[in-house]
Amino acid sequence: MQREANVKLKEVIFSLCKLVAGLGVEAVPSPETFRRGKFNRRDGTADLWKLLYSLLKPLHPDCPCVSNKADLALQVDFVKSVLLHYGYGVQELYQLPADGSEGSRELLLALSWLFHRINLLEQLLYKTRLSLGDETTLSLGGTPLVEDSPGLSAVREGGGGGARYLEWLQGQLRFHWRALHAAQEEKAALLYKIHSLTNDPSTVGLLSRKCDSNFNGSQVEMVRKIHTYTKGCHSDPSISHLSVAETRLIKGPRQQSRMLMLLESEITLLESYLEWKRLEPLYWRWMESVLDAKLADDSQEVLNADTVAMASGVKRKDKDSCQRNQSMKREVDQLSKELLELKWGLQREASTKRASWCKRVEHKEQDIPLNPEEFGAIALKLHDRVGQKLSALRCNNVKPATNTTYRLLLQETTKQKTLPVHSGETEASQVIKELKGRESDLLSELIKLRSDCKDEMLEMMARVDGIIFIPPLKR
Amino acid sequence: MSIVTVQLGQCGNQIGQELFNVISNDTHSSCGQCPKTENEAYSVCSQERFFSEGRNGAVSARAVLVDMEPKVISHAISTAAKSGRWKYGDQSSFCQKQGSGNNWANGFCVHGPRHEEDIMDLIRREVEKCDRLGGFFNMMSMAGGTGSGMGTYITQCLRGTYPHSFILNQVTWPYGTGEVIVQNYNSVLTLSHLYQSSDAILVHENDTVHKICAQLMNIKQISFKDVNKVIAHQLGSVLQPAYTEGASEYNRNPLGDLMKSMVCHPEYKLLGLRNIPQMSEASLAYSVFTWPGLLKHLRQMLIANAKMEEGVDWQVRPPADGLPLAEKGTRNRRFNTSLANLLILRGKDVQSADTGGFMDPALYTSWLPPGVASSTWRTPMSFNRYEKSATLVSNSQFLLKPLDGIVGKAWNMFASRAYVHQYTQFGISEEDFLDSFTALEQIIASYTHL
């Protein structure tokens, strides 16, 4: 029974290793390493650290902790900071030494936690998938949090000249942004041209004919026939036009064999993923045994646990070297402080206002007729007005920022009911409407901030003698 | 990347027509010393930038012509059609029967809003023809009524309708002893308003160009056509394709690149042009130039604030290093401090030209490092039959004196309220005048303390 279980386990781990290798991880540890990890052996630990690092690196390419050097200490740091970012709360992992020599069991537990919690494997599969459509990323919802800008320190250092240099740089940035904007518009216009042209089957024939003269004419004819017999140009009838990549394929038949190879490798990868999914329940059962082993060990060690280690673990968390985590912590602290202040401020305001209102109500009560019907009508009216005012005050829900990729399809407008933006499919006009709404919100906020700033400056200038303040000409 | 040119008023239309002439000739003349691929890349880029092809292969300029009187526009259109190589589009001009009478307020407050829709319609049609809009190039004069008043209004509309586009305004500075008595008012109002909506203002002084014609080109009877030809040559040398540093293709974003290097700070938007060599066609054949000579000359022209090649004061030197900031005010007043410079070199052996002289930090203001402030564009293609040609676009103190002069004269007139009623009757109040004066004083102060 034990040996059968072992064999099964080896099969499971082997499929996991195959999947991970397919995802592009370079140094995949052997199944033996995993097995040894359960017993917290030291020898495979470095491999497990490296595995975690390679799995997490593609998900966080912008984090400054990522480096190309194969420095184990840096990789350990990176893995720890990413786990902290996702909220992994097991203290023992963060107490593991930086040279990566201990804690293979903790690493196994962390790895499985990541599989479950953030769908690690699925995310990596999604990243490496092949896409033939024209795609665009949309970031919807969420308000950008203003970080502590490094530019301010430059101003303090550079004196008067520093401010002007900053203005110069800001101007440069604005021009760069405008050039980018123009390029995006050009891209959209050309994409529209391709999509609308390939909606018509006859033009595809033209495209095919214009391609390489080496290409066999009869094959072109066959392709054309296929296309004219199918509705529109795409084999998928819901998508009736070709994308840029597909058009290029038609024009360059040599690329088709390359595309075929890529598709085949993706199919193998997906097959290995399916295999893994089939064996996954066994993996979780094995993980349970790992967890049991850990708890058994811990119950022995808990008597020896020194509070100093715990304290140092906590301190080490504070010294988390990842810049992003530090800045996020700062922001969260700031927000909670502001929230608390806001709460106390509102309470104070509310109590004073309530006192004054009570007095007013007392005065008014003498005027209001005690006739129940009229009173009811007046009360309803008041209720409505208050409700309106409250809804106007209520600011928009701050939705979390989402960055999703959408495939672009040119379709005739259907008379369907409009779909909400966050669902799988959406219309461009819908997205534009939502973005325009956000733009107007942000603009009104900007105008308010500007006028606040101006008032503040006028106030300051009023205190200084002998200087006239001339605001810049209105834009 | 295409530039839409808006020609406003008499001056703008005349110079615009000459400019397209120069560009068309330059594009069609092949350069003997460059390989064929280079030639082709250059002409294709230039064609896309300035001309659009109609259905029957007719080449029409990407331009909109605007004037209140029909005379100048019809002349421009007919001259263009005569050239045979290019023409103006059939539906790209707008004119009325009666002019603005050199009244800025008339152009800005009356004609502008009245004809805004039609003109913006024409511009919109031109923009739609472009695959990618590279920006607007507005040409006008400062002294008249239509060009300056209506031109300023149209620039404002452009900024409102296309908030993310690059807008370059070319203004012609009137003669110091000009014939329009209110030209100083017009100039003050134009500049102050353009500063808000335009990204960069490229200035040509009539006096300077006149001197160039007289002394360098040896033209005895200088007509407006000669002046316009010189200005068109200078503008063409800026706008024609070139390679920015380290690029392997002709730059597709000329206005954007120009502004990125020159006018990033919102207080400093005035640009000046120096172009050498400039000479009559007769002497062109007998002259040989070297890059070191040309660049040294150009550098001295910049430092000594000289407007043309002759009469350059070679005694002026940049201040020695280590001069304390406190003494900046008493520094050699004849020395011209620059904020940013752009060198455009066209012609033979251009790769060998050494522009190190322009990277000297003494030439520039203290808060902008010379690496950022100085840039160079090059192309091996020769321009307009000059074997070697160097242009310097400079954002420096060179316009300080003329600007001061104009503001002073305008203020003197305003202090006695001379002719102000002509403006108030159309809608420009005295408050607006005061605002404009304030704005210009601010600009003068910024440039003085560069």
Coordinates of C-alpha atoms in Angstrom, one line a residue, chain A residues 160-165 167-179 181-183 185-186 189-190 193 470 473-475, chain B residues 131-133 159 163-166 196 199 252-253 259-266 268 339-340 367-369 372 435 438-439 449:
Chain A
G160 CA 15.5 78.1 -7.5
G161 CA 17.2 76.5 -10.5
G162 CA 15.8 73.1 -9.5
A163 CA 12.2 74.2 -9.9
R164 CA 12.7 75.5 -13.4
Y165 CA 14.5 72.4 -14.4
E167 CA 9.2 72.5 -15.2
W168 CA 11.4 71.8 -18.2
L169 CA 11.3 68.1 -17.6
Q170 CA 7.5 68.2 -17.1
G171 CA 7.2 70.0 -20.4
Q172 CA 9.3 67.3 -22.1
L173 CA 7.1 64.6 -20.6
R174 CA 4.0 66.3 -21.8
F175 CA 5.4 66.4 -25.4
H176 CA 6.5 62.8 -25.2
W177 CA 3.0 61.8 -24.0
R178 CA 1.4 63.7 -26.9
A179 CA 3.6 61.9 -29.4
H181 CA -1.0 59.6 -28.1
A182 CA -0.7 60.4 -31.8
A183 CA 1.0 57.1 -32.4
E185 CA -4.4 57.1 -32.8
E186 CA -2.6 56.2 -35.9
A189 CA -6.9 54.1 -37.5
L190 CA -4.8 51.5 -39.4
K193 CA -8.7 49.8 -41.9
I470 CA 0.0 88.1 -10.4
L473 CA -3.2 84.1 -17.4
K474 CA -6.1 81.8 -17.5
R475 CA -5.6 78.8 -19.7
Chain B
D131 CA -2.9 59.2 -41.5
R132 CA -1.2 60.7 -38.5
L133 CA -1.4 64.4 -37.6
R159 CA -6.0 74.3 -29.3
P163 CA -5.8 69.7 -27.3
H164 CA -3.1 67.1 -27.8
S165 CA -1.6 68.4 -31.0
F166 CA 1.6 70.3 -31.6
Q196 CA -1.4 80.7 -24.1
D199 CA 3.4 75.6 -28.1
R252 CA 8.3 61.1 -38.3
N253 CA 7.5 63.6 -35.7
M259 CA 9.4 71.2 -29.2
K260 CA 10.8 68.5 -27.0
S261 CA 14.3 70.0 -27.4
M262 CA 13.4 73.6 -27.4
V263 CA 10.2 74.8 -25.6
C264 CA 9.6 72.5 -22.7
H265 CA 9.4 75.4 -20.2
P266 CA 6.0 77.2 -20.5
Y268 CA 10.1 80.4 -22.8
L339 CA 18.2 78.3 -23.1
A340 CA 18.2 75.6 -25.8
W367 CA 19.8 75.4 -14.6
L368 CA 19.8 73.3 -17.8
P369 CA 22.7 71.0 -18.6
V372 CA 19.8 68.5 -22.6
D435 CA -3.3 91.9 -19.2
T438 CA 1.6 92.3 -18.0
A439 CA 2.1 89.0 -19.8
H449 CA 17.1 86.6 -16.0

